Short mmCIF file of C-alpha atoms in Angstrom, two decimals:
data_model
loop_
_atom_site.label_atom_id
_atom_site.label_comp_id
_atom_site.label_asym_id
_atom_site.label_seq_id
_atom_site.Cartn_x
_atom_site.Cartn_y
_atom_site.Cartn_z
CA MET A 1 -5.94 -6.67 5.56
CA VAL A 2 -5.58 -9.74 3.35
CA ILE A 3 -9.28 -9.73 2.48
CA GLY A 4 -9.07 -6.05 1.54
CA HIS A 5 -5.96 -6.78 -0.54
CA GLU A 6 -7.79 -9.49 -2.47
CA ILE A 7 -10.86 -7.29 -2.97
CA GLY A 8 -8.49 -4.61 -4.25
CA HIS A 9 -7.42 -6.94 -7.07
CA GLY A 10 -10.92 -6.63 -8.48
CA PHE A 11 -10.11 -2.99 -9.11
CA ASP A 12 -6.39 -3.06 -9.89
CA ASP A 13 -4.76 -2.59 -13.31
CA LYS A 14 -6.03 -6.02 -14.45
CA GLY A 15 -9.27 -6.54 -12.51
CA SER A 16 -10.59 -3.11 -13.42
CA ARG A 17 -10.89 -4.25 -17.04
CA TYR A 18 -13.87 -6.46 -16.18
CA ASP A 19 -17.42 -5.33 -15.58
CA GLY A 20 -19.85 -6.34 -12.83
CA THR A 21 -20.74 -9.57 -14.63
CA GLY A 22 -17.12 -10.63 -15.00
CA ALA A 23 -17.00 -9.89 -18.72
CA LEU A 24 -13.97 -8.18 -20.22
CA ASN A 25 -15.55 -4.81 -20.89
CA ASN A 26 -14.37 -1.21 -20.77
CA TRP A 27 -16.86 0.30 -18.33
CA TRP A 28 -14.77 3.40 -17.63
CA THR A 29 -15.58 6.94 -18.63
CA ASP A 30 -12.64 8.52 -20.44
CA GLU A 31 -12.18 10.96 -17.57
CA ASP A 32 -12.18 8.24 -14.89
CA TYR A 33 -9.78 6.03 -16.85
CA GLU A 34 -7.39 8.95 -17.33
CA GLU A 35 -7.46 9.69 -13.58
CA PHE A 36 -6.91 6.01 -12.71
CA ASN A 37 -3.90 5.90 -15.05
CA LYS A 38 -2.50 9.10 -13.54
CA ARG A 39 -2.73 7.65 -10.04
CA THR A 40 -1.34 4.25 -10.96
CA HIS A 41 1.51 5.89 -12.88
CA ALA A 42 2.46 7.77 -9.71
CA LEU A 43 2.47 4.47 -7.80
CA VAL A 44 4.63 2.84 -10.49
CA GLU A 45 7.14 5.69 -10.23
CA GLN A 46 7.30 5.40 -6.44
CA TYR A 47 8.09 1.70 -6.60
CA ASN A 48 10.56 2.10 -9.48
CA ALA A 49 12.70 4.12 -7.06
CA TYR A 50 13.01 1.32 -4.46
CA THR A 51 15.98 -1.02 -4.09
CA PRO A 52 15.93 -3.85 -1.54
CA VAL A 53 18.38 -3.63 1.33
CA GLY A 54 21.70 -5.20 0.42
CA LEU A 55 21.36 -4.83 -3.36
CA ASP A 56 23.14 -2.38 -5.64
CA PRO A 57 20.69 0.41 -6.57
CA GLU A 58 22.52 0.87 -9.88
CA LYS A 59 21.62 -2.71 -10.85
CA PHE A 60 18.47 -3.62 -8.94
CA ARG A 61 15.24 -1.73 -8.50
CA VAL A 62 11.65 -2.78 -8.02
CA ASN A 63 9.79 -2.94 -11.34
CA GLY A 64 6.77 -0.78 -10.60
CA GLU A 65 4.90 -1.98 -13.70
CA LEU A 66 5.42 -5.66 -12.87
CA THR A 67 4.35 -5.16 -9.25
CA LEU A 68 1.55 -2.65 -9.88
CA GLY A 69 -1.40 -4.99 -9.30
CA GLU A 70 0.03 -6.23 -6.01
CA ASN A 71 0.96 -2.71 -4.91
CA ILE A 72 -2.60 -1.57 -5.60
CA GLY A 73 -3.81 -4.58 -3.60
CA ASP A 74 -1.52 -3.73 -0.68
CA LEU A 75 -2.62 -0.09 -0.68
CA ALA A 76 -6.29 -1.08 -0.91
CA GLY A 77 -5.90 -3.74 1.78
CA LEU A 78 -4.36 -1.42 4.34
CA SER A 79 -6.79 1.40 3.50
CA ILE A 80 -9.75 -0.96 3.90
CA ALA A 81 -8.34 -2.37 7.16
CA ILE A 82 -8.02 1.14 8.60
CA GLU A 83 -11.57 2.03 7.57
CA ALA A 84 -12.90 -1.26 9.00
CA TYR A 85 -11.07 -0.59 12.27
CA LYS A 86 -12.59 2.90 12.45
CA ILE A 87 -16.07 1.41 11.93
CA ALA A 88 -15.45 -1.18 14.66
CA LEU A 89 -14.33 1.57 17.04
CA GLU A 90 -17.41 3.67 16.21
CA GLN A 91 -19.61 0.68 17.06
CA GLN A 92 -17.99 0.77 20.50
CA GLY A 93 -18.70 4.48 20.87
CA ILE A 94 -15.15 5.57 19.99
CA ASN A 95 -15.24 8.30 17.37
CA SER A 96 -11.70 8.19 15.99
CA LEU A 97 -8.43 6.28 16.06
CA GLU A 98 -7.02 9.02 18.27
CA ASP A 99 -9.80 8.49 20.84
CA ALA A 100 -9.17 4.74 21.13
CA PRO A 101 -7.34 3.60 24.26
CA VAL A 102 -3.57 3.43 24.34
CA LEU A 103 -2.50 -0.13 25.11
CA ASP A 104 1.04 -1.13 26.02
CA GLY A 105 2.16 2.38 25.09
CA MET A 106 0.77 2.22 21.56
CA SER A 107 -2.20 4.04 20.05
CA ALA A 108 -4.83 2.16 18.06
CA ALA A 109 -3.35 3.34 14.75
CA GLN A 110 0.16 2.43 15.86
CA ARG A 111 -0.98 -1.08 16.83
CA LEU A 112 -2.73 -1.60 13.50
CA LEU A 113 0.22 -0.37 11.46
CA TRP A 114 2.77 -2.18 13.64
CA SER A 115 0.91 -5.48 13.28
CA THR A 116 0.81 -5.00 9.51
CA ALA A 117 4.57 -4.46 9.42
CA GLN A 118 5.25 -7.49 11.59
CA GLY A 119 3.43 -9.69 9.11
CA TRP A 120 5.96 -8.82 6.41
CA ARG A 121 9.20 -9.25 8.38
CA THR A 122 11.65 -11.27 6.30
CA LYS A 123 15.31 -11.55 5.55
CA SER A 124 16.61 -12.75 2.20
CA ARG A 125 20.00 -13.65 0.90
CA PRO A 126 21.12 -11.21 -1.81
CA GLN A 127 20.97 -13.91 -4.49
CA HIS A 128 17.37 -14.71 -3.63
CA ALA A 129 16.43 -11.02 -3.54
CA GLU A 130 18.04 -10.51 -6.98
CA MET A 131 16.04 -13.38 -8.45
CA MET A 132 12.74 -12.38 -6.85
CA ILE A 133 12.98 -8.74 -7.89
CA SER A 134 13.22 -9.83 -11.53
CA VAL A 135 10.32 -12.33 -11.60
CA ASP A 136 7.95 -11.83 -8.67
CA PRO A 137 4.86 -9.66 -9.27
CA HIS A 138 4.95 -8.79 -5.54
CA SER A 139 7.23 -6.04 -4.30
CA PRO A 140 9.89 -7.13 -1.82
CA ASP A 141 8.32 -7.41 1.63
CA GLU A 142 10.06 -4.30 2.97
CA PHE A 143 8.23 -2.22 0.35
CA ARG A 144 4.93 -4.01 0.89
CA VAL A 145 5.11 -2.17 4.22
CA ASN A 146 7.17 0.98 3.69
CA GLY A 147 5.94 1.64 0.16
CA THR A 148 2.36 1.29 1.30
CA VAL A 149 2.38 3.25 4.56
CA ARG A 150 4.04 6.24 2.91
CA ASN A 151 0.74 6.75 1.07
CA ILE A 152 -1.48 6.41 4.16
CA ASP A 153 -2.27 9.63 6.06
CA GLU A 154 -2.94 7.74 9.31
CA PHE A 155 0.70 6.56 9.29
CA TYR A 156 1.92 10.15 9.53
CA THR A 157 -0.41 10.95 12.41
CA ALA A 158 0.25 7.71 14.29
CA PHE A 159 4.02 7.96 14.28
CA GLY A 160 4.54 11.72 13.99
CA VAL A 161 6.25 11.38 10.61
CA THR A 162 7.21 14.80 9.27
CA GLU A 163 9.19 16.33 6.44
CA GLY A 164 12.79 15.16 6.63
CA ASP A 165 11.90 11.69 7.95
CA GLN A 166 12.97 8.83 5.69
CA LEU A 167 9.45 7.61 4.86
CA TYR A 168 7.92 11.07 4.47
CA LEU A 169 6.04 11.84 1.28
CA PRO A 170 4.45 15.26 0.79
CA PRO A 171 0.64 14.99 0.86
CA GLU A 172 0.34 15.87 -2.83
CA GLU A 173 2.61 12.90 -3.74
CA ARG A 174 0.67 10.34 -1.69
CA VAL A 175 -1.24 7.99 -3.94
CA ARG A 176 -4.86 7.14 -3.24
CA ILE A 177 -6.39 4.85 -5.81
CA TRP A 178 -9.85 4.25 -4.35
CA LEU A 179 -10.17 5.23 -0.68
#
């Protein structure tokens, strides 16, 4: 996932301003750039609504503009990891995540998503969370997981997430930047 995240930076709000030779160059068509901005704006709005656990939502929210590049990277990284896992399964003759064996009571998709979440487990003191939310270009770790998976269709299938569940987003509100 980390490699996919870093590759995603080449196509985030900053990296996408450079062409294939590394030169600062607007290579976008007007139509593509407008669509990219529409999608990234939706991601900004999602993250602007998040407040870390333990902080006052009237005072502290994630700054979706500040964290946009990292949020794009997180979304790209998980999307790429899922696609890579599907390819690896296909090479073993398994045609979908759903057809992969269940191990220790978890499906392939559940294991992948669970392992991603475990990598971001943290606990912060409120004072540290307040400071980080104002200066760090990364979203708080809880949203590097929950903010990302809400936009991934495989998450809904893997865990049976439906309308009314806390992390549910209607399909038309799920952001897909590239994949």
